[in-house]
Amino acid sequence: MELMINGDRRTVPAVETVAGLLAALDLDPRAVVVELNRTIIRRPTVADTPVVEGDQVEIVHFVGGG
Amino acid sequence: MELMINGDRRTVPAVETVAGLLAALDLDPRAVVVELNRTIIRRPTVADTPVVEGDQVEIVHFVGGG
Amino acid sequence: MELMINGDRRTVPAVETVAGLLAALDLDPRAVVVELNRTIIRRPTVADTPVVEGDQVEIVHFVGGG
Amino acid sequence: MELMINGDRRTVPAVETVAGLLAALDLDPRAVVVELNRTIIRRPTVADTPVVEGDQVEIVHFVGGG
Amino acid sequence: MLQIGGKDFESRLLVGTGKYRTNDEMVRAIAASGADVVTVAVRRVNLDRRDEGGILHHLDSARYFLLANTAGCYSADEAIRYARLAREAGFNEFVKLEVIGDQETLLPDVAGLLEATTVLAKEGFKVMAYTNDDLVMALRLEAAGAVAVMPLASPIGSGLGLLNPYFIRTIKRRLHVPVIVDAGVGTASDACLVMEQGVDGILMNTAIAEAADAVGMAKAMRLGVEAGRAAFLAGRMPRREVAVPSTPASGMLS
Amino acid sequence: MLQIGGKDFESRLLVGTGKYRTNDEMVRAIAASGADVVTVAVRRVNLDRRDEGGILHHLDSARYFLLANTAGCYSADEAIRYARLAREAGFNEFVKLEVIGDQETLLPDVAGLLEATTVLAKEGFKVMAYTNDDLVMALRLEAAGAVAVMPLASPIGSGLGLLNPYFIRTIKRRLHVPVIVDAGVGTASDACLVMEQGVDGILMNTAIAEAADAVGMAKAMRLGVEAGRAAFLAGRMPRREVAVPSTPASGMLS
Amino acid sequence: MLQIGGKDFESRLLVGTGKYRTNDEMVRAIAASGADVVTVAVRRVNLDRRDEGGILHHLDSARYFLLANTAGCYSADEAIRYARLAREAGFNEFVKLEVIGDQETLLPDVAGLLEATTVLAKEGFKVMAYTNDDLVMALRLEAAGAVAVMPLASPIGSGLGLLNPYFIRTIKRRLHVPVIVDAGVGTASDACLVMEQGVDGILMNTAIAEAADAVGMAKAMRLGVEAGRAAFLAGRMPRREVAVPSTPASGMLS
Amino acid sequence: MLQIGGKDFESRLLVGTGKYRTNDEMVRAIAASGADVVTVAVRRVNLDRRDEGGILHHLDSARYFLLANTAGCYSADEAIRYARLAREAGFNEFVKLEVIGDQETLLPDVAGLLEATTVLAKEGFKVMAYTNDDLVMALRLEAAGAVAVMPLASPIGSGLGLLNPYFIRTIKRRLHVPVIVDAGVGTASDACLVMEQGVDGILMNTAIAEAADAVGMAKAMRLGVEAGRAAFLAGRMPRREVAVPSTPASGMLS
């Protein structure tokens, strides 16, 4: 399926939930935060939050900063 | 008549216009600006602007400042 | 006998040596340094150094300073 | 004749006086000061001061400075 | 030549009229300062002490450009009210806009200032905005229509001089409207240093009025402003941590 | 009016003649500076490059008071020799005495300076002694007969400005002969600040000669010196850590 | 003991995690700084360069209190969005709120900052607001619910040190919430001088990360902050323009 | 590790023993300062007020290295006389040599100082010479055999801090013997800034003894000296007039 992830159009294996997407991307759900179509996905709900073709996804984590 | 002038309740000889008030107060209309009930009175209209009992009048001029 | 000690003319019990003078003044020889007639008296020699009437004596020690 | 002028050994037309030397060097006596063998030559005496083979001559003037 | 809101002024020194020991000293000091622009304030006529007339009896309004301020106003609305009253007095549409945010330091309330600037600029006022030394707010004031931005050197009446040359320099570099440093200058070297940052002018009052000799200090400030401007235009030598002789090292005697 | 060694000068700015890009620029800059006293140095005539004439062809010795320096001398004897040669050139008995103690910083050798001052004063020279900012040595130089003491603002040609206002202020307060700050000034605000310490004058060279526009900076320095002097005489306002309004707080509208 | 938003911290030095040459150097420098609070930023995961993991692999979140910033945000909305994302990461409700107003100077947009502070405080965030050195805005931020106000010493990454001690001192004197100076410190004496103004702490990053020896500078900063705090509490001697002997003048020999 | 005249000391902070409110406070402050070297002065025994004992009853001469000074001496001969008396007391051959040239400022008489240094060095004294901030004299003192040169930060007891960092930095760069800044430090940031110039140590007295809390300030000074030394060794970041983000600009959300 095609999603807009972190500003780039990407083709990923078909997934049904945010949790699935993170798994497909090999990302640790405890290490990142996901914003789906401009809505922050609370961690406990990643497994219940559906992802569909064309969704806008932002996946962020912490980096060094001052 | 009684007016509130510059924050003080004052009794002045009965006058009908702003121009009359300034005359009664012995003030040069070209040296001051009058605010009547929070409305600035344009200079050309001081003679046509009625003053009535209880009006709120502010009469200002320029002083030294930085 | 009379000596000039630390700028003042003083009468002290007759003594024969610097050591004797210090004893008479109740001063610990290890805590002070003596200058006799502008000559510093080495510590080991205080017992052998004669003091005579009218000698100029300076007796110093350490005080607080920056 | 040979003279040491301003640190360099120089051969100049034979002259007899400091005035002659300045003339030979085409220098205005009023614009320079001469030191002959470490002695300053007063201006009025340049014509009477002999110069001989091997003399040490310094000829100075004013330059820009702070 | 200093140009503000389309108007030309000879002098880059603008002066206030407050705090002088006598009106006579004020008049002589202002003359000595060479200023073209002179600030005044709007206050109630004192109906009881008639002798205490306004300031205009003492200033030649043919010679000086009178600039009304809104000193003492603590909100945008209040400052707007004073600006309108001042304009009605009919001298000109310029206003030195002050919206004070703190009574102890007399530092500006930049939010209120920006609001008042926006309103007054729309009404056709030529707003000269007294602000702090923050570049971002200076840019906003310019965008809101201020014809001049007036950052402080230090707090009003403090005489602490130019606390932050770097911020003033940065503001001047980035703005297009004239930058007039207002408040805080204490002596001539402060004025000179301020002008060396490249700004277009300085407005001061207390440093002159409270000097032991106000007239003498007014002259000193005129010279200091001219000196700083000339030095800025001339372009200073580089600073060096090693000495360099000003006299040639060659040609020494042996 | 500045008086040094019994001679009066209008201007409190003294200037050097070194390091200018052209003689023409030098002449115009010196004129713009308003200086009366101009320093020159004694060097060997260059017998091979005749075009390279001395400086006097360019300076109107009727207009300017020529002050010879002993720049480049590293001992009392050498400085004395140069002073005597300079005097023989016959302008006057004044000398700006320099005895340099270090090639990198061009800081004075104060011991050699004191020795040379003593000798030359006895010979009738009017010694203006270039020294550091040490009060004790300044007092010794005065006692040795110097007609002026010339402490540095910062090293020659550095443009670092007034490194230690406190020491300069102290020297001025304690000496009776004129104090002329020499060397280190970089721009007009430096000159203004120096004069505000109360000193009698400033001698500079590099700050003018090396400015992008030497003539413009010369004018800036003249103004800066006048501004600083005027401010010193006028007496500045006190510094305050709390603001004080320059506009009356009373008479506000309700 | 430093208390911010009801939480206690031992160290008054807060440090960033950006710009280190290596993660190892960062870890050792942070340890050497003695900091309890460490700032981090929210950025997109880089899906292509997997090696480049986030910062949390390197920081012991048991030892350090992670403070998320909103660096790089140029509007209130953007900053609010980043703050919410950071909170969702689930460490704590604190945020170092930055709303930048200018790309060249990285100076804050205080209007946007005040707006974002108001919104986030209502949502239960503990806002530590990065602002300029304006007292009036600092008071507004406190009133809007900021748990700490963070005025700058000078622009981010500039190393210019404390440009305006007077404004920082004034802000500290007037606010009730902790004042943490953020940005601009360049070396240990800057940190010491900042603390001597009485503020509650300092946050820095570049001065440590860009020092030739980051670990050594981290230690220097820890000591400098402690020194400045201790000096502030001890109460310094008065400044005097006249010397006073530290050794008794009496008891000299004759 | 600080090495002076072949002797090693842990601490780079040297302290005086004058002007304390009580001996007890002195003892606790010196302990808090971490100093190894403690200065004392030679004075006449007071034969009439016996209670007023010397200082040695209060200082553990096993713990501290006692350094006698010649404070109060106004000539080379007088200073030499005091140095010899101090040595006879038998602690060590070190002397902090002071030859004062002016009673108001307590500035050194560098000529007398150089003379006394030469004589005492020949007699085997290890001379630590209290001098002004003149590089040339510092070089002469080193050449005359001083084991340490001690330039002032500002006059004794003034608390004016480091008046001329540039001169101190230059002295340190040029000398081979240790440079210990003596006198004038007022608070911890002064001490830190002094050490950042690269000097080997600082000697102070009044700043600690006259602080509201002498023991607290002694600790602050210890930390400040360590901070400044560590920062000097670590190598500070460059100063920049343009900001540089400490957080990456990339990876922002869209």
Short mmCIF file of C-alpha atoms in Angstrom, two decimals, chain H residues 27-28 51 53 64 76 91 95-96 122 130-131 151 178 185 189 193 206-207 211 227 229 236:
data_model
loop_
_atom_site.label_atom_id
_atom_site.label_comp_id
_atom_site.label_asym_id
_atom_site.label_seq_id
_atom_site.Cartn_x
_atom_site.Cartn_y
_atom_site.Cartn_z
CA VAL H 27 40.78 29.83 59.91
CA ARG H 28 37.51 28.46 58.52
CA ASP H 51 46.74 39.27 74.41
CA GLY H 53 49.39 37.49 69.85
CA TYR H 64 49.99 25.70 55.15
CA ALA H 76 63.84 48.80 48.17
CA PHE H 91 59.97 29.14 57.64
CA VAL H 95 59.03 36.24 50.00
CA LYS H 96 56.11 38.07 48.42
CA LYS H 122 71.33 37.16 44.80
CA TYR H 130 54.01 42.06 43.28
CA THR H 131 53.98 44.34 40.23
CA PRO H 151 50.78 41.43 38.34
CA PRO H 178 54.72 31.35 36.92
CA VAL H 185 39.73 40.36 42.44
CA SER H 189 33.64 35.49 38.21
CA LEU H 193 38.07 35.27 34.20
CA THR H 206 40.05 41.27 50.80
CA ALA H 207 37.50 39.66 48.46
CA ALA H 211 32.49 39.20 51.85
CA ALA H 227 36.53 26.59 36.80
CA ARG H 229 41.67 26.86 34.91
CA ARG H 236 36.55 27.71 24.62
#
